[in-house]
Coordinates of C-alpha atoms and ligand atoms in Angstrom, one line a residue:
M1 CA -0.1 0.2 0.0
A2 CA 2.1 2.6 -1.0
N3 CA -0.3 4.6 -1.9
A4 CA -0.8 4.6 2.0
K5 CA 1.5 6.7 3.0
K6 CA 1.1 10.1 0.2
K7 CA -0.5 13.0 1.9
S8 CA -0.9 14.8 -0.1
V9 CA -1.2 16.7 -3.4
F10 CA -0.2 19.7 -5.4
F11 CA -2.7 21.4 -7.6
C12 CA -2.5 24.6 -10.1
S13 CA -4.8 27.7 -8.4
E14 CA -5.3 28.9 -11.6
C15 CA -6.4 25.9 -13.5
G16 CA -6.7 24.0 -11.5
F17 CA -4.0 20.7 -12.7
E18 CA -3.4 18.6 -10.8
S19 CA -0.2 16.6 -9.9
P20 CA 2.0 14.5 -7.5
K21 CA 4.6 16.7 -7.2
W22 CA 5.6 20.4 -6.7
L23 CA 6.0 22.0 -10.1
G24 CA 7.5 25.2 -10.2
Q25 CA 5.4 26.1 -14.1
C26 CA 2.5 24.3 -14.7
P27 CA 1.6 22.4 -17.9
A28 CA -2.2 22.9 -18.7
C29 CA -1.9 27.1 -18.5
H30 CA 1.8 27.7 -18.1
Q31 CA 2.0 30.0 -15.0
W32 CA 5.0 30.4 -12.7
D33 CA 4.3 29.3 -9.2
T34 CA 0.8 29.0 -9.0
F35 CA 0.9 25.4 -7.3
A36 CA -0.3 24.4 -4.1
E37 CA -0.8 22.1 -1.6
A38 CA -3.8 20.2 0.1
P39 CA -4.0 17.3 1.9
V40 CA -5.2 13.7 -0.4
S41 CA -7.5 12.4 1.9
K42 CA -9.5 15.5 1.8
R43 CA -9.7 15.3 -2.0
M44 CA -12.3 13.7 -2.5
S45 CA -14.7 16.0 -0.8
G46 CA -13.3 18.3 -3.8
T47 CA -14.9 15.9 -6.5
V48 CA -18.0 15.9 -7.7
K49 CA -17.8 11.7 -7.3
G50 CA -21.1 10.4 -5.1
I51 CA -22.8 13.6 -5.5
F52 CA -25.9 12.7 -7.6
P53 CA -29.5 11.8 -5.3
G54 CA -30.4 8.0 -5.7
N55 CA -27.5 6.5 -7.5
T56 CA -26.3 5.2 -4.5
H57 CA -25.4 1.9 -6.3
S58 CA -23.6 3.0 -9.2
T59 CA -25.2 0.0 -11.4
P60 CA -25.5 1.6 -15.3
A61 CA -28.6 2.8 -16.8
R62 CA -30.4 1.8 -20.5
L63 CA -30.8 5.8 -21.7
N64 CA -33.3 4.1 -23.1
E65 CA -34.9 4.3 -19.9
V66 CA -34.2 7.1 -17.7
K67 CA -37.0 9.6 -17.6
A68 CA -36.0 13.4 -17.9
D69 CA -38.6 15.9 -17.2
E70 CA -38.4 19.5 -19.2
E71 CA -36.4 21.3 -16.4
E72 CA -37.8 22.6 -13.8
R73 CA -37.5 26.9 -13.4
I74 CA -37.4 29.7 -12.1
V75 CA -37.7 32.9 -13.6
T76 CA -35.7 36.0 -11.7
G77 CA -37.9 38.5 -13.1
I78 CA -35.1 40.3 -14.5
G79 CA -34.7 39.7 -18.0
E80 CA -31.5 39.9 -19.0
L81 CA -30.1 37.6 -16.8
D82 CA -33.0 35.0 -17.6
R83 CA -31.6 35.4 -21.4
V84 CA -28.3 34.6 -20.1
L85 CA -29.6 30.9 -17.6
G86 CA -31.3 30.3 -20.1
G87 CA -34.8 31.2 -19.3
G88 CA -34.6 31.0 -15.8
I89 CA -32.5 28.8 -12.5
V90 CA -32.8 25.4 -13.1
S91 CA -33.5 23.1 -9.2
G92 CA -30.8 22.2 -8.5
S93 CA -28.1 23.9 -10.2
L94 CA -24.6 25.5 -9.5
I95 CA -24.1 28.5 -10.9
L96 CA -20.8 30.3 -10.5
V97 CA -20.9 34.5 -11.3
G98 CA -17.6 35.7 -11.3
G99 CA -16.6 39.6 -12.4
D100 CA -13.8 42.2 -10.7
P101 CA -14.1 43.7 -7.2
G102 CA -16.6 46.3 -7.1
I103 CA -18.1 46.0 -10.2
G104 CA -21.7 45.0 -9.0
K105 CA -21.4 40.5 -8.6
S106 CA -23.5 41.7 -4.7
T107 CA -25.9 44.2 -6.3
L108 CA -27.1 41.9 -9.2
L109 CA -28.0 38.8 -6.7
L110 CA -29.3 41.3 -4.2
Q111 CA -31.6 42.6 -6.2
M112 CA -32.7 39.0 -8.0
C113 CA -33.3 37.9 -4.2
R114 CA -35.0 41.0 -3.9
I115 CA -37.5 40.2 -6.5
L116 CA -37.4 36.5 -6.3
S117 CA -38.5 36.4 -2.2
E118 CA -41.4 39.2 -3.1
N119 CA -42.8 35.8 -5.6
E120 CA -42.6 34.0 -2.4
H121 CA -39.2 31.9 -2.9
K122 CA -37.4 31.5 0.3
I123 CA -33.9 32.3 0.2
L124 CA -30.3 32.4 1.4
Y125 CA -28.1 35.0 1.7
V126 CA -24.6 33.3 2.6
S127 CA -22.2 36.7 2.7
G128 CA -18.5 36.5 4.4
E129 CA -17.1 40.3 3.9
E130 CA -20.1 41.9 4.7
S131 CA -21.9 42.4 8.1
P132 CA -25.8 42.2 7.8
K133 CA -26.0 46.3 9.0
Q134 CA -23.6 46.3 5.2
I135 CA -26.2 43.9 3.2
K136 CA -28.9 46.2 4.5
M137 CA -27.6 49.2 3.1
R138 CA -27.0 48.6 -0.1
A139 CA -30.6 46.7 0.0
E140 CA -32.2 49.9 1.9
R141 CA -30.6 51.9 -2.4
L142 CA -32.6 49.0 -4.1
G143 CA -35.7 48.7 -2.4
D144 CA -38.1 46.9 -0.3
F145 CA -37.8 43.1 1.1
S146 CA -40.1 40.2 1.9
S147 CA -39.8 38.1 5.1
N148 CA -39.1 36.0 2.5
L149 CA -35.6 36.5 2.5
Y150 CA -32.7 35.2 5.2
I151 CA -29.2 36.3 5.2
L152 CA -26.2 34.4 7.4
C153 CA -22.8 36.2 7.7
E154 CA -20.6 33.3 8.2
T155 CA -18.2 32.7 6.3
D156 CA -17.1 28.4 8.7
L157 CA -18.2 26.2 5.5
V158 CA -19.7 23.3 8.0
T159 CA -22.0 26.2 9.1
V160 CA -22.5 27.4 5.8
T161 CA -24.2 23.8 4.9
E162 CA -25.5 23.4 8.5
V163 CA -28.5 26.0 8.1
I164 CA -28.7 24.9 4.1
T165 CA -29.5 21.7 5.0
D166 CA -31.8 22.8 8.5
M167 CA -33.5 25.1 6.1
K168 CA -33.7 24.1 3.2
P169 CA -33.8 27.3 1.1
E170 CA -34.3 27.3 -2.3
I171 CA -32.1 29.6 -3.9
V172 CA -28.9 30.3 -1.2
I173 CA -26.2 32.9 -2.9
I174 CA -23.0 32.5 -1.6
D175 CA -20.8 35.8 -1.5
S176 CA -18.4 34.6 -2.0
I177 CA -17.0 31.8 -2.3
Q178 CA -12.8 33.2 -1.5
T179 CA -13.5 33.5 2.0
M180 CA -15.7 30.7 2.9
Y181 CA -13.5 28.3 5.1
S182 CA -12.8 24.6 6.5
E183 CA -10.3 23.8 8.3
D184 CA -9.9 20.1 6.9
A185 CA -8.6 22.2 3.8
G186 CA -5.5 23.3 6.0
Q187 CA -4.7 26.5 4.5
A188 CA -5.5 30.1 4.2
P189 CA -9.0 31.2 3.0
G190 CA -9.1 32.1 -0.3
S191 CA -6.3 29.2 -1.1
A192 CA -7.1 27.0 -4.2
S193 CA -7.8 23.8 -1.9
Q194 CA -9.9 25.6 0.2
I195 CA -12.5 26.7 -2.9
R196 CA -12.3 23.4 -3.9
E197 CA -12.9 22.3 -0.8
A198 CA -16.3 24.3 -0.7
T199 CA -17.2 24.1 -4.3
G200 CA -17.5 20.2 -3.9
R201 CA -19.4 20.1 -1.2
F202 CA -22.0 22.8 -2.0
M203 CA -22.1 21.0 -5.4
K204 CA -23.4 17.7 -3.0
L205 CA -26.0 20.0 -2.0
A206 CA -27.4 21.5 -4.1
K207 CA -27.7 18.3 -6.0
N208 CA -28.3 16.1 -2.7
L209 CA -31.5 18.4 -1.8
P210 CA -32.0 20.0 -4.1
V211 CA -31.4 23.3 -3.8
S212 CA -30.4 26.5 -6.4
I213 CA -27.0 27.4 -5.1
F214 CA -24.9 31.1 -7.2
I215 CA -22.0 31.6 -6.0
V216 CA -19.8 35.0 -6.1
G217 CA -16.1 34.4 -7.9
H218 CA -13.4 37.6 -7.6
V219 CA -11.7 37.5 -10.3
T220 CA -8.3 38.4 -9.1
K221 CA -4.7 39.3 -10.4
E222 CA -2.3 37.6 -8.8
G223 CA -2.0 35.3 -6.6
V224 CA -2.9 36.1 -2.6
V225 CA -6.3 34.1 -3.4
A226 CA -7.2 32.2 -6.2
G227 CA -9.6 32.7 -8.8
P228 CA -13.1 31.2 -10.3
R229 CA -11.8 30.2 -13.3
L230 CA -10.0 27.5 -11.1
L231 CA -14.1 26.3 -10.4
E232 CA -15.6 26.6 -14.0
H233 CA -15.5 22.8 -14.5
M234 CA -17.4 21.8 -11.6
V235 CA -20.3 23.8 -11.8
D236 CA -22.8 24.2 -14.0
T237 CA -23.0 27.3 -15.1
V238 CA -20.5 29.3 -15.9
L239 CA -21.6 33.9 -15.8
Y240 CA -18.7 36.4 -15.6
F241 CA -19.8 40.2 -14.5
E242 CA -17.7 42.4 -16.9
G243 CA -17.5 46.5 -17.9
D244 CA -14.0 48.7 -17.5
G245 CA -13.7 50.2 -14.3
V246 CA -15.7 53.8 -15.6
A247 CA -18.5 53.8 -18.3
S248 CA -21.9 52.9 -15.8
Y249 CA -22.8 49.5 -18.4
R250 CA -22.2 46.5 -17.1
F251 CA -22.3 43.2 -19.5
L252 CA -23.3 39.5 -17.6
R253 CA -21.6 37.1 -19.8
G254 CA -22.9 33.6 -19.7
V255 CA -19.0 31.3 -20.7
K256 CA -21.0 28.0 -19.8
N257 CA -23.7 26.4 -18.9
R258 CA -25.4 22.9 -18.9
F259 CA -28.9 23.9 -19.4
G260 CA -29.1 26.9 -22.2
S261 CA -26.8 27.7 -25.2
T262 CA -24.0 29.6 -23.7
N263 CA -22.4 32.9 -25.0
E264 CA -25.5 35.0 -24.6
I265 CA -24.6 38.5 -22.6
G266 CA -27.1 40.4 -21.0
V267 CA -26.6 44.2 -20.5
F268 CA -27.3 46.7 -18.1
E269 CA -26.6 50.0 -16.3
M270 CA -24.8 50.9 -12.7
R271 CA -27.5 53.7 -11.8
Q272 CA -27.1 54.7 -8.1
N273 CA -30.3 52.3 -6.9
G274 CA -29.2 49.0 -9.1
L275 CA -28.7 48.4 -11.9
E276 CA -31.3 48.5 -14.1
E277 CA -31.7 46.4 -17.5
V278 CA -30.8 47.6 -21.1
L279 CA -32.9 46.5 -23.5
N280 CA -31.6 48.4 -26.8
P281 CA -28.0 48.0 -26.4
S282 CA -27.2 49.2 -29.5
G283 CA -28.8 52.4 -28.8
Y284 CA -27.1 52.8 -25.3
M285 CA -24.0 51.1 -26.7
L286 CA -23.5 54.7 -30.0
Q287 CA -25.0 57.4 -27.0
G288 CA -22.5 60.1 -27.1
K289 CA -21.3 58.8 -30.6
P290 CA -19.4 61.7 -32.7
E291 CA -21.2 62.5 -36.0
N292 CA -18.4 63.1 -38.8
E293 CA -15.3 62.8 -37.2
P294 CA -12.6 60.3 -38.9
G295 CA -11.5 56.8 -37.2
S296 CA -16.0 56.1 -35.8
V297 CA -17.4 53.8 -37.8
V298 CA -20.0 51.9 -36.2
T299 CA -20.6 48.1 -37.1
C300 CA -23.0 45.1 -35.8
S301 CA -21.4 42.7 -33.7
I302 CA -23.5 39.2 -32.6
E303 CA -23.5 38.2 -29.0
G304 CA -24.9 35.1 -27.8
T305 CA -28.6 35.5 -30.5
R306 CA -28.8 39.0 -30.9
P307 CA -26.8 42.2 -32.7
I308 CA -25.5 45.0 -31.2
L309 CA -24.3 47.6 -33.0
V310 CA -20.9 49.2 -31.5
E311 CA -18.8 51.9 -32.5
V312 CA -14.8 51.5 -33.5
Q313 CA -12.6 53.7 -32.9
A314 CA -8.9 54.2 -35.1
L315 CA -6.5 57.3 -34.1
V316 CA -3.7 56.4 -36.0
C317 CA -0.5 59.0 -36.2
Q318 CA 3.0 59.5 -37.0
T319 CA 5.3 57.7 -34.4
N320 CA 7.5 59.1 -32.3
F321 CA 9.3 55.7 -31.3
N322 CA 12.0 53.5 -33.7
M323 CA 9.1 51.2 -33.0
P324 CA 5.3 53.2 -33.7
R325 CA 2.9 51.9 -30.7
R326 CA 0.0 49.7 -31.0
T327 CA -2.8 49.7 -29.5
A328 CA -6.6 46.9 -29.2
A329 CA -8.7 47.9 -26.4
G330 CA -11.8 45.8 -26.2
T331 CA -11.0 43.9 -29.2
D332 CA -8.1 41.5 -30.0
Y333 CA -4.8 42.8 -30.2
N334 CA -2.7 40.3 -32.9
R335 CA -5.9 40.9 -35.0
V336 CA -5.7 44.3 -35.8
N337 CA -2.5 44.3 -36.0
L338 CA -2.9 40.9 -38.4
L339 CA -5.8 43.7 -40.0
M340 CA -3.0 46.4 -40.0
A341 CA -0.5 43.7 -41.9
V342 CA -3.5 43.4 -44.3
I343 CA -4.3 47.2 -45.4
E344 CA 0.2 48.0 -45.9
K345 CA 0.1 45.2 -48.3
R346 CA -2.9 44.9 -50.1
L347 CA -3.7 48.4 -50.0
G348 CA -0.1 49.8 -50.4
I349 CA -1.0 52.4 -47.3
R350 CA 2.9 51.7 -45.7
L351 CA 1.7 52.1 -41.6
G352 CA 5.4 51.4 -40.5
G353 CA 6.3 54.6 -39.3
Y354 CA 2.4 55.7 -37.3
D355 CA 1.1 55.0 -34.2
A356 CA -2.3 52.6 -34.2
Y357 CA -5.0 53.4 -31.6
I358 CA -7.8 51.0 -31.3
N359 CA -10.9 51.2 -29.7
V360 CA -14.1 49.8 -29.2
A361 CA -15.8 52.0 -27.3
G362 CA -18.4 51.4 -24.8
G363 CA -16.0 48.9 -22.7
M364 CA -17.2 45.4 -24.4
R365 CA -15.1 43.0 -25.2
I366 CA -16.1 41.9 -28.5
S367 CA -13.6 39.4 -30.1
E368 CA -16.0 38.7 -33.7
P369 CA -14.4 38.2 -36.9
A370 CA -17.3 40.5 -38.3
L371 CA -15.9 43.1 -36.9
D372 CA -12.6 43.2 -38.9
L373 CA -14.3 44.8 -42.2
G374 CA -15.2 48.4 -39.4
I375 CA -11.3 48.2 -37.7
V376 CA -10.3 47.7 -41.5
A377 CA -12.5 51.0 -42.3
A378 CA -11.5 53.1 -39.6
I379 CA -7.5 52.9 -39.8
I380 CA -8.9 54.7 -42.7
S381 CA -10.2 56.9 -42.4
S382 CA -8.1 58.0 -39.3
Y383 CA -5.0 57.3 -42.3
Q384 CA -6.6 60.2 -44.4
N385 CA -8.4 61.8 -42.1
Q386 CA -11.7 61.5 -43.9
A387 CA -14.9 60.7 -41.6
F388 CA -16.2 57.8 -42.3
D389 CA -20.1 58.1 -43.0
S390 CA -22.3 58.0 -39.6
K391 CA -25.3 56.9 -41.1
T392 CA -23.7 53.8 -42.8
V393 CA -23.5 50.3 -41.3
C394 CA -20.6 48.2 -41.9
F395 CA -19.8 44.6 -41.5
G396 CA -17.5 41.6 -41.9
E397 CA -14.4 39.2 -42.0
I398 CA -11.3 40.5 -43.7
G399 CA -8.8 37.3 -45.1
L400 CA -5.2 37.5 -45.5
V401 CA -5.4 38.5 -49.0
G402 CA -8.0 41.2 -48.2
E403 CA -10.9 39.5 -49.6
V404 CA -13.6 40.1 -47.6
R405 CA -15.3 36.6 -45.9
A406 CA -19.2 35.8 -45.7
V407 CA -19.9 35.6 -41.6
N408 CA -23.0 34.1 -39.4
L409 CA -26.5 35.7 -38.8
S410 CA -26.0 38.2 -41.4
E411 CA -30.3 38.8 -41.5
Q412 CA -30.0 40.0 -38.0
R413 CA -27.3 42.7 -38.3
V414 CA -28.8 44.4 -40.9
M415 CA -32.2 44.6 -39.7
E416 CA -30.6 46.4 -36.4
A417 CA -29.4 48.7 -38.5
A418 CA -32.2 49.5 -40.8
K419 CA -34.1 49.2 -37.1
L420 CA -31.4 52.3 -35.6
G421 CA -32.1 53.8 -38.8
F422 CA -29.0 53.9 -40.0
E423 CA -28.8 54.4 -43.7
R424 CA -26.8 52.1 -45.3
C425 CA -25.1 49.0 -45.0
I426 CA -21.4 47.4 -46.5
M427 CA -21.7 43.7 -45.9
P428 CA -19.8 41.0 -47.6
R429 CA -21.0 39.7 -51.7
A430 CA -21.6 36.5 -50.5
N431 CA -23.9 37.1 -47.6
F432 CA -25.6 40.0 -49.8
Q433 CA -26.1 37.6 -52.3
K434 CA -28.4 35.1 -50.3
L435 CA -29.7 38.1 -48.3
N436 CA -32.9 37.6 -47.5
V437 CA -34.4 40.3 -45.8
S438 CA -38.3 41.7 -46.4
K439 CA -38.1 45.4 -48.2
N440 CA -40.6 46.9 -45.1
A441 CA -37.8 45.7 -42.7
L442 CA -35.0 47.6 -44.1
N443 CA -36.6 50.7 -43.5
G444 CA -34.8 52.6 -47.0
M445 CA -31.3 51.6 -45.7
R446 CA -29.1 50.8 -48.6
L447 CA -27.2 47.6 -48.8
S448 CA -24.1 47.3 -50.5
G449 CA -22.2 43.9 -51.0
V450 CA -18.2 44.2 -51.3
S451 CA -15.8 41.2 -52.1
S452 CA -12.0 43.1 -50.8
I453 CA -11.4 45.9 -49.2
Y454 CA -10.2 47.3 -52.4
E455 CA -14.1 47.1 -53.5
L456 CA -14.4 49.4 -49.3
L457 CA -12.1 51.7 -50.4
E458 CA -14.1 52.1 -53.8
V459 CA -17.5 52.8 -52.0
I460 CA -16.5 54.4 -49.2
Ligands
LIG501 P1 -20.7 45.5 -5.7 O1 -22.2 44.7 -5.6 O2 -20.6 45.7 -4.5 O3 -19.6 44.4 -6.5 P2 -18.6 43.2 -6.5 O4 -19.9 42.4 -5.6 O5 -18.9 43.0 -7.5 O6 -18.0 43.1 -5.5 O7 -21.2 46.7 -6.9 C1 -20.3 47.6 -5.6 C2 -20.8 48.8 -6.9 O8 -21.4 49.2 -6.9 C3 -19.7 50.5 -5.9 O9 -18.5 50.6 -6.5 C4 -20.9 50.9 -5.4 C5 -21.6 50.6 -7.1 N1 -23.4 51.1 -6.6 C6 -24.1 51.4 -7.7 O10 -23.9 52.7 -8.4 N2 -26.1 51.8 -7.0 C7 -25.9 50.9 -5.5 O11 -27.3 50.9 -5.9 C8 -25.5 50.0 -5.7 C9 -26.4 49.0 -4.3 C10 -24.1 50.0 -5.7
LIG502 MG1 -20.1 41.8 -3.2

């Protein structure tokens, strides 16, 4: 029994990679110095083995005999949240809500609790970060609360699980997973082994009771506490709350969902009295857009299933350095470099002596290739110091030889642009030829199909 001597195991606090010995660099995520030790005997509770109720003998069942009713869902009443969850909270699911500290995770969940508790759902909000008084102060900004919402300020994992088991609420919020502490798991609160231990226990509780559990996880820039990425594989649903620190927009993005489609986004605005849903994100994203200024181009991205118009800005100016500076905010830096190389080679525009700053306005991060045409148009517009028509939208993917390639869901993009009153839409020719949009929906908008970036130059 050589194994009996083995007392600890090591795993990466970034991605959860497990190893029998300490490693300087993680072979999975290539981060340095992220390995932490955890006692091996406690490991099992950190995994999801044996969590499914009524499955004690582990005998295989015939799939065609398994009964699967439509999942029961609790609709939260916050439309943008329901959309990202795939139509509401599935009973017995474990949901991770990640995001930077201060982005609004606690606020969003407390708002959800407010609506649900008013609809006669029994809810427990466990906070390891704030006192009941602090929670109350926040709650007062959000409105009146019903008596079905219970608050527990506690960080001890055993106590928290006992309270949940006794009380049997329908929904539990754990705010945050980094504050939960169990003596069994060794190490400090927030360490990788503590987080795994706590998540494993909540997973068991969620499936056994059943109760739906929301886990708040702070995204940490570096080190001391482990980040929520570590738990992504253990939970049913992963939502990230993002936005730039300055603007008041907040985007709730689904990156994993066992009960719905991923990549849906919900859009919110942080107000004085909590988060407000943004029902027309395109209009919202284009607020304050400059008219007829060089370097500003509107393009259309598809986020999940819905089209959103965004403004791409470029500033191209002569460099004072040996190496020109390039930055890309809100989009992929390497993609921008590639597009600049395509412009240089295919259009013969010498960008080598120019700095270029690209920004997707509004704090949204978009990596969809359909943005390419907008980025290229913005760069050229800024380089030539000529405004791009502010009533024109353009979208399309650009290939390495300067061809404009078709993108998916072009009808939705065109209709969104028409709905917001744009007068012209420049799009890939392949999409243009197959487009199936009624004259009515076009609302008088003209369409231009282009098949290369030379043609883009011709039509603008
Ligand atoms: P919070 O939900 O505490 O963030 P997290 O839980 O993700 O750390 O959000 C805190 C921020 O939101 C804080 O800077 C104050 C702001 N806020 C408002 O602007 N309006 C409000 O109604 C509330 C409750 C908070
Ligand atoms: Mg919080």
